[in-house]
Protein backbone atom coordinates (compact mmCIF):
# COMPACT_ATOMS: atom_id res chain seq x y z
CA UNK A 1 0.00 0.00 0.00
CA UNK A 2 2.74 2.46 0.99
CA UNK A 3 4.76 1.54 -2.14
CA UNK A 4 1.74 2.17 -4.36
CA UNK A 5 1.11 5.54 -2.74
CA UNK A 6 4.77 6.45 -3.05
CA UNK A 7 4.72 5.71 -6.78
CA UNK A 8 1.53 7.77 -7.15
CA UNK A 9 3.07 10.69 -5.30
CA UNK A 10 6.22 10.45 -7.40
CA UNK A 11 4.18 10.83 -10.55
CA UNK A 12 2.41 13.97 -9.30
CA UNK A 13 5.13 15.64 -7.24
CA UNK A 14 5.70 18.86 -8.94
CA UNK A 15 2.05 19.71 -9.69
CA UNK A 16 0.47 18.60 -6.43
CA UNK A 17 3.21 19.70 -4.07
CA UNK A 18 4.16 22.96 -5.77
CA UNK A 19 0.65 24.22 -6.41
CA UNK A 20 -0.46 27.81 -5.98
CA UNK A 21 -2.84 26.65 -3.25
CA UNK A 22 -1.27 24.09 -0.88
CA UNK A 23 -3.33 21.01 -0.08
CA UNK A 24 -5.43 20.59 3.06
CA UNK A 25 -6.79 17.15 2.15
CA UNK A 26 -3.77 14.97 2.88
CA UNK A 27 -4.49 11.48 4.16
CA UNK A 28 -2.37 9.92 6.88
CA UNK A 29 -1.35 7.20 4.41
CA UNK A 30 -0.09 9.80 1.94
CA UNK A 31 2.01 11.47 4.62
CA UNK A 32 3.42 8.09 5.63
CA UNK A 33 4.27 7.44 1.98
CA UNK A 34 6.24 10.70 1.88
CA UNK A 35 8.27 9.51 4.87
CA UNK A 36 8.94 6.24 3.02
CA UNK A 37 10.36 7.90 -0.10
CA UNK A 38 14.05 7.32 -0.83
CA UNK A 39 15.94 9.84 1.27
CA UNK A 40 17.73 11.61 -1.58
CA UNK A 41 14.50 12.00 -3.56
CA UNK A 42 12.60 13.21 -0.51
CA UNK A 43 15.16 15.91 0.26
CA UNK A 44 15.31 16.96 -3.40
CA UNK A 45 11.51 17.26 -3.56
CA UNK A 46 11.41 19.28 -0.34
CA UNK A 47 14.21 21.56 -1.53
CA UNK A 48 12.37 22.16 -4.80
CA UNK A 49 9.15 23.10 -3.02
CA UNK A 50 11.08 25.31 -0.61
CA UNK A 51 12.53 27.28 -3.51
CA UNK A 52 9.05 27.84 -4.90
CA UNK A 53 8.14 29.96 -1.86
CA UNK A 54 11.39 31.16 -0.24
CA UNK A 55 14.95 32.27 -0.91
CA UNK A 56 16.92 29.16 0.17
CA UNK A 57 19.86 31.29 1.30
CA UNK A 58 17.75 33.11 3.92
CA UNK A 59 17.08 31.83 7.43
CA UNK A 60 14.85 33.65 9.90
CA UNK A 61 16.38 34.36 13.30
CA UNK A 62 14.01 34.34 16.27
CA UNK A 63 14.85 34.67 19.93
CA UNK A 64 12.86 33.07 22.74
CA UNK A 65 12.69 34.35 26.30
CA UNK A 66 11.13 32.62 29.30
CA UNK A 67 9.09 35.43 30.86
CA UNK A 68 7.65 33.16 33.56
CA UNK A 69 9.66 30.05 34.42
CA UNK A 70 8.64 26.84 36.20
CA UNK A 71 5.73 25.71 38.34
CA UNK A 72 3.47 24.71 35.42
CA UNK A 73 0.41 22.64 36.32
CA UNK A 74 0.64 20.57 33.12
CA UNK A 75 2.31 17.15 33.21
CA UNK A 76 4.00 17.21 29.79
CA UNK A 77 6.43 14.32 30.08
CA UNK A 78 9.32 16.13 28.39
CA UNK A 79 9.19 19.43 30.26
CA UNK A 80 11.59 20.67 32.92
CA UNK A 81 9.04 23.31 33.96
CA UNK A 82 6.28 20.94 35.02
CA UNK A 83 5.47 21.00 38.74
CA UNK A 84 4.79 17.25 38.44
CA UNK A 85 8.48 16.36 38.15
CA UNK A 86 11.60 16.97 40.21
CA UNK A 87 14.03 18.57 37.77
CA UNK A 88 15.73 21.05 40.09
CA UNK A 89 14.15 24.03 38.36
CA UNK A 90 12.99 26.84 40.63
CA UNK A 91 9.65 28.50 39.83
CA UNK A 92 9.82 32.25 39.16
CA UNK A 93 7.31 35.07 38.85
CA UNK A 94 6.26 36.82 35.65
CA UNK A 95 8.94 39.28 34.52
CA UNK A 96 8.36 43.01 34.43
CA UNK A 97 7.71 44.57 30.99
CA UNK A 98 10.79 46.80 31.18
CA UNK A 99 13.06 43.78 31.68
CA UNK A 100 11.46 41.92 28.77
CA UNK A 101 11.78 44.92 26.46
CA UNK A 102 15.47 45.25 27.39
CA UNK A 103 15.97 41.60 26.40
CA UNK A 104 14.17 42.25 23.12
CA UNK A 105 16.46 45.19 22.37
CA UNK A 106 19.48 42.93 22.88
CA UNK A 107 17.91 40.27 20.65
CA UNK A 108 17.38 42.79 17.86
CA UNK A 109 20.96 43.98 18.19
CA UNK A 110 22.04 40.35 17.78
CA UNK A 111 20.17 40.00 14.49
CA UNK A 112 16.81 38.57 15.56
CA UNK A 113 13.76 39.68 13.58
CA UNK A 114 11.17 37.96 15.78
CA UNK A 115 10.99 37.96 19.58
CA UNK A 116 9.09 35.18 21.31
CA UNK A 117 7.88 35.27 24.93
CA UNK A 118 7.05 32.05 26.77
CA UNK A 119 5.29 31.57 30.11
CA UNK A 120 5.02 28.25 31.96
CA UNK A 121 1.26 28.29 32.44
CA UNK A 122 -1.54 25.86 31.72
CA UNK A 123 -3.65 28.79 30.59
CA UNK A 124 -3.51 32.58 30.56
CA UNK A 125 -5.13 34.31 33.53
CA UNK A 126 -7.01 37.55 32.88
CA UNK A 127 -5.11 39.30 35.70
CA UNK A 128 -1.85 38.93 33.75
CA UNK A 129 -3.15 40.33 30.48
CA UNK A 130 -2.32 44.04 31.15
CA UNK A 131 1.32 43.26 31.94
CA UNK A 132 1.59 41.04 28.88
CA UNK A 133 0.01 43.73 26.72
CA UNK A 134 2.69 46.18 27.89
CA UNK A 135 5.42 43.68 26.98
CA UNK A 136 3.95 42.99 23.55
CA UNK A 137 3.41 46.62 22.62
CA UNK A 138 6.90 47.53 23.84
CA UNK A 139 8.56 44.77 21.81
CA UNK A 140 6.45 45.65 18.78
CA UNK A 141 7.59 49.27 19.02
CA UNK A 142 11.18 48.10 18.51
CA UNK A 143 10.28 46.90 15.02
CA UNK A 144 10.36 43.21 15.92
CA UNK A 145 7.74 40.63 15.05
CA UNK A 146 6.10 39.47 18.27
CA UNK A 147 5.23 35.94 19.34
CA UNK A 148 4.01 34.47 22.62
CA UNK A 149 3.29 31.06 24.08
CA UNK A 150 1.15 31.33 27.19
CA UNK A 151 -0.85 28.10 27.29
CA UNK A 152 -4.52 27.83 26.48
CA UNK A 153 -6.49 30.94 25.52
CA UNK A 154 -10.12 31.92 25.46
CA UNK A 155 -11.51 33.72 22.43
CA UNK A 156 -11.59 37.02 24.35
CA UNK A 157 -7.99 36.65 25.54
CA UNK A 158 -6.86 35.99 21.97
CA UNK A 159 -8.54 39.22 20.86
CA UNK A 160 -6.86 41.18 23.66
CA UNK A 161 -3.42 39.87 22.68
CA UNK A 162 -4.11 40.76 19.06
CA UNK A 163 -5.13 44.28 20.08
CA UNK A 164 -1.87 44.62 22.03
CA UNK A 165 0.07 43.97 18.83
CA UNK A 166 0.83 40.24 19.02
CA UNK A 167 1.68 38.87 15.57
CA UNK A 168 2.09 35.14 16.29
CA UNK A 169 0.83 32.76 18.93
CA UNK A 170 2.65 29.50 19.56
CA UNK A 171 0.65 26.49 20.65
CA UNK A 172 2.22 23.18 19.63
CA UNK A 173 0.33 19.93 19.09
CA UNK A 174 3.45 18.17 20.42
CA UNK A 175 2.87 14.84 18.65
CA UNK A 176 0.33 12.86 16.65
CA UNK A 177 -3.08 12.19 18.20
CA UNK A 178 -2.42 8.47 18.72
CA UNK A 179 0.72 9.07 20.83
CA UNK A 180 -0.58 12.11 22.65
CA UNK A 181 -1.63 10.27 25.83
CA UNK A 182 1.98 9.12 26.26
CA UNK A 183 3.07 12.76 26.42
CA UNK A 184 0.49 14.64 28.51
CA UNK A 185 -2.82 13.87 30.24
CA UNK A 186 -3.73 17.25 31.75
CA UNK A 187 -4.76 18.80 28.43
CA UNK A 188 -6.59 17.16 25.55
CA UNK A 189 -5.71 17.31 21.85
CA UNK A 190 -9.00 19.13 21.30
CA UNK A 191 -7.99 21.75 23.89
CA UNK A 192 -4.98 22.55 21.72
CA UNK A 193 -7.05 22.71 18.54
CA UNK A 194 -9.56 25.01 20.25
CA UNK A 195 -6.84 27.49 21.25
CA UNK A 196 -5.50 27.50 17.69
CA UNK A 197 -9.02 28.27 16.45
CA UNK A 198 -9.31 31.22 18.87
CA UNK A 199 -5.95 32.52 17.63
CA UNK A 200 -6.98 32.29 13.97
CA UNK A 201 -10.36 33.87 14.65
CA UNK A 202 -8.66 36.82 16.37
CA UNK A 203 -6.59 37.45 13.25
CA UNK A 204 -3.22 36.34 14.60
CA UNK A 205 -0.81 34.04 12.82
CA UNK A 206 -0.25 30.58 14.27
CA UNK A 207 3.05 29.02 15.27
CA UNK A 208 2.41 25.32 15.71
CA UNK A 209 4.55 22.22 15.45
CA UNK A 210 5.77 19.48 17.72
CA UNK A 211 8.56 17.45 19.26
CA UNK A 212 10.13 14.32 17.79
CA UNK A 213 12.35 11.80 19.49
CA UNK A 214 10.04 11.22 22.48
CA UNK A 215 9.81 7.46 21.88
CA UNK A 216 7.13 7.78 19.20
CA UNK A 217 7.17 5.84 15.94
CA UNK A 218 7.27 7.12 12.38
CA UNK A 219 3.50 6.78 12.08
CA UNK A 220 3.15 9.14 15.06
CA UNK A 221 5.44 11.67 13.38
CA UNK A 222 3.33 11.33 10.24
CA UNK A 223 0.24 11.78 12.43
CA UNK A 224 1.58 15.07 13.78
CA UNK A 225 2.29 16.44 10.31
CA UNK A 226 -1.04 15.15 9.02
CA UNK A 227 -2.82 17.00 11.83
CA UNK A 228 -0.97 20.22 10.96
CA UNK A 229 -1.49 19.88 7.21
CA UNK A 230 -5.24 19.35 7.56
CA UNK A 231 -5.89 22.37 9.79
CA UNK A 232 -8.23 24.98 8.23
CA UNK A 233 -5.15 27.18 7.79
CA UNK A 234 -1.63 25.77 7.76
CA UNK A 235 0.63 27.04 10.56
CA UNK A 236 2.49 30.18 9.55
CA UNK A 237 5.47 28.90 11.53
CA UNK A 238 6.06 25.18 12.09
CA UNK A 239 8.71 24.38 14.71
CA UNK A 240 10.27 20.92 14.57
CA UNK A 241 11.88 20.23 17.93
CA UNK A 242 14.21 17.35 18.77
CA UNK A 243 13.63 16.28 22.35
CA UNK A 244 16.30 17.56 24.70
CA UNK A 245 16.16 14.87 27.41
CA UNK A 246 15.83 16.40 30.87
CA UNK A 247 16.74 14.30 33.88
CA UNK A 248 13.70 13.82 36.12
CA UNK A 249 11.11 13.92 33.32
CA UNK A 250 9.51 10.61 32.22
CA UNK A 251 10.20 11.04 28.52
CA UNK A 252 13.65 12.46 29.13
CA UNK A 253 14.60 9.50 31.28
CA UNK A 254 13.25 7.11 28.64
CA UNK A 255 15.29 8.71 25.86
CA UNK A 256 18.43 8.79 28.00
CA UNK A 257 18.13 5.00 28.20
CA UNK A 258 16.99 4.21 24.65
CA UNK A 259 18.79 6.89 22.66
CA UNK A 260 17.81 10.01 20.73
CA UNK A 261 16.13 10.12 17.33
CA UNK A 262 18.23 9.08 14.33
CA UNK A 263 19.55 12.21 12.57
CA UNK A 264 18.40 11.09 9.12
CA UNK A 265 14.90 10.39 10.46
CA UNK A 266 14.86 13.90 11.90
CA UNK A 267 15.81 15.36 8.50
CA UNK A 268 13.02 13.26 6.93
CA UNK A 269 10.58 14.88 9.33
CA UNK A 270 11.74 18.37 8.33
CA UNK A 271 11.43 17.48 4.63
CA UNK A 272 7.90 16.10 4.98
CA UNK A 273 6.90 19.19 6.99
CA UNK A 274 8.08 21.36 4.10
CA UNK A 275 6.15 19.28 1.55
CA UNK A 276 2.81 19.23 3.36
CA UNK A 277 2.96 22.83 4.63
CA UNK A 278 4.93 24.51 1.83
CA UNK A 279 4.30 28.14 2.84
CA UNK A 280 5.17 27.66 6.51
CA UNK A 281 8.33 28.93 8.12
CA UNK A 282 9.75 25.54 9.15
CA UNK A 283 11.80 26.17 12.25
CA UNK A 284 14.73 24.04 13.33
CA UNK A 285 14.06 24.48 17.02
CA UNK A 286 15.12 22.67 20.20
CA UNK A 287 18.00 20.22 19.96
CA UNK A 288 20.36 22.23 17.76
CA UNK A 289 22.92 22.36 20.57
CA UNK A 290 23.92 18.74 19.85
CA UNK A 291 23.39 18.77 16.06
CA UNK A 292 26.46 18.79 13.82
CA UNK A 293 26.94 21.46 11.16
CA UNK A 294 26.35 18.73 8.57
CA UNK A 295 23.01 17.70 10.09
CA UNK A 296 21.83 21.28 10.27
CA UNK A 297 22.91 21.79 6.65
CA UNK A 298 20.75 18.81 5.61
CA UNK A 299 17.81 20.30 7.53
CA UNK A 300 18.19 23.63 5.71
CA UNK A 301 18.49 21.80 2.39
CA UNK A 302 15.31 19.88 3.25
CA UNK A 303 13.33 23.08 3.80
CA UNK A 304 14.05 24.42 7.29
CA UNK A 305 14.35 28.21 7.11
CA UNK A 306 14.08 29.44 10.69
CA UNK A 307 16.06 28.96 13.89
CA UNK A 308 16.08 30.19 17.46
CA UNK A 309 19.20 32.14 18.39
CA UNK A 310 20.64 32.95 21.79
CA UNK A 311 22.23 30.63 24.33
CA UNK A 312 19.02 29.32 25.88
CA UNK A 313 15.58 28.13 24.77
CA UNK A 314 13.39 28.68 27.82
CA UNK A 315 15.40 26.33 30.09
CA UNK A 316 17.40 24.20 27.63
CA UNK A 317 20.73 25.01 25.94
CA UNK A 318 20.99 26.50 22.46
CA UNK A 319 24.02 27.47 20.33
CA UNK A 320 25.63 30.78 21.22
CA UNK A 321 25.63 33.72 18.82
CA UNK A 322 29.21 33.17 17.65
CA UNK A 323 28.47 29.51 16.85
CA UNK A 324 25.53 30.50 14.68
CA UNK A 325 27.61 33.18 13.00
CA UNK A 326 30.11 30.48 11.99
CA UNK A 327 27.24 28.22 10.86
CA UNK A 328 25.79 30.94 8.63
CA UNK A 329 29.25 31.73 7.23
CA UNK A 330 30.19 28.16 6.32
CA UNK A 331 26.77 27.50 4.74
CA UNK A 332 26.58 30.90 2.99
CA UNK A 333 23.32 31.74 4.75
CA UNK A 334 22.00 35.19 5.59
CA UNK A 335 19.36 36.41 8.04
CA UNK A 336 15.84 36.68 6.68
CA UNK A 337 14.33 40.17 6.94
CA UNK A 338 11.15 40.72 8.96
CA UNK A 339 7.98 40.24 6.95
CA UNK A 340 9.35 37.60 4.56
CA UNK A 341 6.58 35.17 5.49
CA UNK A 342 3.94 37.78 4.65
CA UNK A 343 5.58 38.24 1.27
CA UNK A 344 5.64 34.50 0.63
CA UNK A 345 1.96 34.24 1.53
CA UNK A 346 1.11 37.12 -0.78
CA UNK A 347 2.96 35.46 -3.64
XYZ file of C-alpha atoms in Angstrom:
347
model
C 0.000 0.000 0.000
C 2.738 2.462 0.988
C 4.757 1.544 -2.141
C 1.736 2.174 -4.365
C 1.110 5.543 -2.735
C 4.772 6.455 -3.048
C 4.716 5.713 -6.777
C 1.528 7.773 -7.148
C 3.075 10.687 -5.298
C 6.224 10.455 -7.395
C 4.183 10.832 -10.548
C 2.414 13.971 -9.304
C 5.129 15.639 -7.240
C 5.702 18.861 -8.938
C 2.049 19.710 -9.690
C 0.468 18.604 -6.427
C 3.210 19.698 -4.070
C 4.159 22.955 -5.770
C 0.654 24.218 -6.409
C -0.461 27.810 -5.980
C -2.836 26.646 -3.248
C -1.265 24.088 -0.877
C -3.329 21.015 -0.085
C -5.430 20.589 3.059
C -6.788 17.145 2.153
C -3.767 14.965 2.880
C -4.492 11.479 4.162
C -2.365 9.917 6.881
C -1.354 7.204 4.414
C -0.091 9.796 1.945
C 2.014 11.475 4.622
C 3.423 8.091 5.632
C 4.273 7.440 1.977
C 6.244 10.696 1.875
C 8.274 9.509 4.870
C 8.939 6.237 3.023
C 10.359 7.896 -0.096
C 14.054 7.324 -0.834
C 15.943 9.837 1.272
C 17.732 11.609 -1.584
C 14.504 11.997 -3.557
C 12.600 13.212 -0.515
C 15.158 15.912 0.260
C 15.314 16.964 -3.405
C 11.510 17.258 -3.558
C 11.405 19.282 -0.341
C 14.215 21.557 -1.529
C 12.369 22.158 -4.800
C 9.147 23.104 -3.022
C 11.080 25.309 -0.606
C 12.529 27.278 -3.512
C 9.046 27.843 -4.902
C 8.141 29.958 -1.864
C 11.390 31.161 -0.238
C 14.946 32.269 -0.914
C 16.917 29.157 0.173
C 19.864 31.291 1.304
C 17.751 33.115 3.918
C 17.076 31.831 7.431
C 14.853 33.647 9.899
C 16.384 34.360 13.304
C 14.006 34.341 16.269
C 14.850 34.674 19.931
C 12.865 33.069 22.739
C 12.695 34.353 26.303
C 11.127 32.624 29.299
C 9.090 35.425 30.862
C 7.647 33.156 33.562
C 9.660 30.053 34.425
C 8.645 26.837 36.201
C 5.733 25.713 38.336
C 3.470 24.712 35.423
C 0.411 22.641 36.319
C 0.639 20.573 33.119
C 2.308 17.151 33.208
C 4.004 17.213 29.786
C 6.431 14.316 30.082
C 9.318 16.134 28.393
C 9.194 19.434 30.261
C 11.593 20.675 32.919
C 9.044 23.314 33.964
C 6.277 20.940 35.024
C 5.467 20.997 38.742
C 4.787 17.251 38.443
C 8.481 16.363 38.147
C 11.605 16.971 40.206
C 14.030 18.573 37.770
C 15.730 21.050 40.092
C 14.153 24.028 38.356
C 12.988 26.844 40.625
C 9.653 28.504 39.832
C 9.822 32.245 39.161
C 7.305 35.071 38.845
C 6.258 36.818 35.655
C 8.941 39.276 34.525
C 8.358 43.012 34.427
C 7.711 44.567 30.993
C 10.790 46.798 31.180
C 13.062 43.777 31.678
C 11.456 41.916 28.775
C 11.781 44.923 26.458
C 15.467 45.246 27.388
C 15.970 41.595 26.403
C 14.167 42.249 23.119
C 16.460 45.185 22.370
C 19.485 42.926 22.877
C 17.909 40.272 20.645
C 17.383 42.786 17.857
C 20.959 43.977 18.191
C 22.036 40.354 17.776
C 20.169 40.001 14.488
C 16.811 38.570 15.561
C 13.763 39.682 13.577
C 11.170 37.960 15.784
C 10.987 37.963 19.582
C 9.088 35.185 21.311
C 7.877 35.273 24.934
C 7.049 32.050 26.767
C 5.290 31.568 30.110
C 5.025 28.254 31.958
C 1.261 28.289 32.441
C -1.537 25.856 31.722
C -3.646 28.793 30.589
C -3.509 32.575 30.565
C -5.126 34.313 33.533
C -7.009 37.555 32.876
C -5.112 39.296 35.701
C -1.851 38.931 33.754
C -3.149 40.332 30.475
C -2.321 44.042 31.151
C 1.322 43.263 31.945
C 1.588 41.040 28.876
C 0.010 43.735 26.719
C 2.692 46.178 27.887
C 5.421 43.680 26.976
C 3.945 42.988 23.552
C 3.406 46.620 22.617
C 6.901 47.531 23.843
C 8.564 44.772 21.809
C 6.450 45.646 18.781
C 7.591 49.269 19.022
C 11.178 48.096 18.514
C 10.276 46.904 15.016
C 10.364 43.214 15.920
C 7.735 40.628 15.049
C 6.100 39.472 18.271
C 5.230 35.942 19.341
C 4.007 34.467 22.619
C 3.289 31.057 24.079
C 1.146 31.328 27.194
C -0.854 28.100 27.293
C -4.516 27.825 26.475
C -6.486 30.941 25.518
C -10.122 31.916 25.464
C -11.510 33.719 22.432
C -11.593 37.017 24.352
C -7.994 36.651 25.542
C -6.858 35.993 21.971
C -8.537 39.223 20.856
C -6.864 41.182 23.656
C -3.423 39.867 22.678
C -4.110 40.758 19.062
C -5.129 44.277 20.080
C -1.869 44.624 22.028
C 0.074 43.967 18.830
C 0.834 40.240 19.021
C 1.685 38.870 15.573
C 2.088 35.139 16.286
C 0.831 32.757 18.933
C 2.654 29.504 19.558
C 0.651 26.490 20.648
C 2.218 23.179 19.633
C 0.327 19.932 19.090
C 3.455 18.174 20.421
C 2.867 14.835 18.655
C 0.331 12.856 16.655
C -3.078 12.194 18.201
C -2.418 8.467 18.722
C 0.717 9.066 20.825
C -0.582 12.106 22.649
C -1.635 10.269 25.831
C 1.976 9.119 26.263
C 3.075 12.757 26.416
C 0.487 14.639 28.508
C -2.824 13.868 30.236
C -3.727 17.251 31.753
C -4.756 18.800 28.434
C -6.590 17.156 25.546
C -5.714 17.314 21.854
C -8.996 19.129 21.298
C -7.988 21.750 23.892
C -4.977 22.552 21.718
C -7.050 22.705 18.545
C -9.558 25.008 20.252
C -6.844 27.487 21.249
C -5.504 27.496 17.688
C -9.016 28.266 16.454
C -9.312 31.216 18.865
C -5.949 32.524 17.630
C -6.976 32.294 13.973
C -10.364 33.870 14.650
C -8.660 36.816 16.375
C -6.589 37.447 13.252
C -3.223 36.344 14.601
C -0.806 34.039 12.823
C -0.246 30.580 14.266
C 3.049 29.017 15.271
C 2.405 25.317 15.708
C 4.551 22.216 15.448
C 5.774 19.482 17.721
C 8.563 17.445 19.258
C 10.131 14.322 17.793
C 12.351 11.796 19.487
C 10.040 11.216 22.484
C 9.812 7.459 21.880
C 7.132 7.783 19.199
C 7.170 5.838 15.936
C 7.270 7.118 12.377
C 3.495 6.777 12.081
C 3.155 9.143 15.063
C 5.443 11.674 13.376
C 3.335 11.333 10.241
C 0.240 11.783 12.431
C 1.578 15.068 13.779
C 2.292 16.443 10.310
C -1.035 15.149 9.019
C -2.825 17.000 11.833
C -0.968 20.218 10.963
C -1.492 19.876 7.206
C -5.239 19.352 7.563
C -5.887 22.375 9.791
C -8.226 24.980 8.232
C -5.148 27.180 7.787
C -1.630 25.774 7.762
C 0.632 27.037 10.558
C 2.489 30.183 9.550
C 5.469 28.896 11.533
C 6.057 25.182 12.087
C 8.706 24.384 14.710
C 10.270 20.922 14.570
C 11.880 20.228 17.935
C 14.215 17.354 18.773
C 13.630 16.278 22.350
C 16.300 17.562 24.700
C 16.158 14.874 27.408
C 15.833 16.400 30.869
C 16.737 14.298 33.884
C 13.696 13.818 36.116
C 11.112 13.917 33.319
C 9.507 10.613 32.225
C 10.196 11.041 28.524
C 13.651 12.461 29.128
C 14.599 9.495 31.284
C 13.249 7.113 28.635
C 15.294 8.710 25.864
C 18.431 8.792 27.997
C 18.131 4.995 28.201
C 16.993 4.210 24.654
C 18.793 6.894 22.659
C 17.808 10.014 20.726
C 16.125 10.120 17.325
C 18.227 9.077 14.333
C 19.552 12.214 12.568
C 18.399 11.091 9.116
C 14.902 10.386 10.458
C 14.864 13.897 11.904
C 15.805 15.360 8.500
C 13.023 13.263 6.925
C 10.578 14.883 9.328
C 11.744 18.367 8.330
C 11.427 17.476 4.632
C 7.903 16.102 4.985
C 6.899 19.186 6.994
C 8.080 21.359 4.101
C 6.151 19.278 1.551
C 2.808 19.229 3.356
C 2.963 22.828 4.634
C 4.928 24.510 1.831
C 4.303 28.139 2.838
C 5.169 27.661 6.509
C 8.329 28.929 8.123
C 9.751 25.540 9.151
C 11.800 26.166 12.255
C 14.734 24.044 13.326
C 14.056 24.479 17.024
C 15.121 22.665 20.200
C 17.997 20.224 19.964
C 20.364 22.230 17.764
C 22.922 22.362 20.567
C 23.921 18.744 19.846
C 23.387 18.775 16.056
C 26.457 18.791 13.823
C 26.937 21.456 11.156
C 26.350 18.733 8.566
C 23.014 17.696 10.091
C 21.827 21.285 10.265
C 22.906 21.787 6.653
C 20.749 18.811 5.610
C 17.811 20.300 7.526
C 18.194 23.631 5.707
C 18.487 21.796 2.393
C 15.307 19.878 3.251
C 13.331 23.082 3.801
C 14.048 24.421 7.287
C 14.349 28.211 7.114
C 14.075 29.436 10.685
C 16.061 28.963 13.893
C 16.080 30.194 17.457
C 19.200 32.136 18.392
C 20.642 32.953 21.795
C 22.231 30.634 24.325
C 19.015 29.324 25.878
C 15.576 28.125 24.774
C 13.386 28.682 27.821
C 15.404 26.333 30.086
C 17.401 24.199 27.631
C 20.726 25.009 25.935
C 20.991 26.502 22.460
C 24.020 27.471 20.328
C 25.629 30.784 21.225
C 25.631 33.724 18.817
C 29.212 33.170 17.646
C 28.475 29.511 16.853
C 25.529 30.496 14.675
C 27.607 33.185 12.999
C 30.106 30.481 11.989
C 27.240 28.225 10.860
C 25.795 30.943 8.629
C 29.249 31.728 7.233
C 30.187 28.164 6.320
C 26.770 27.499 4.739
C 26.577 30.902 2.986
C 23.316 31.742 4.750
C 21.996 35.185 5.590
C 19.364 36.408 8.041
C 15.844 36.679 6.675
C 14.330 40.170 6.936
C 11.154 40.718 8.956
C 7.983 40.236 6.947
C 9.350 37.601 4.565
C 6.576 35.174 5.491
C 3.944 37.776 4.654
C 5.577 38.243 1.268
C 5.641 34.497 0.632
C 1.963 34.235 1.527
C 1.105 37.124 -0.775
C 2.964 35.455 -3.637
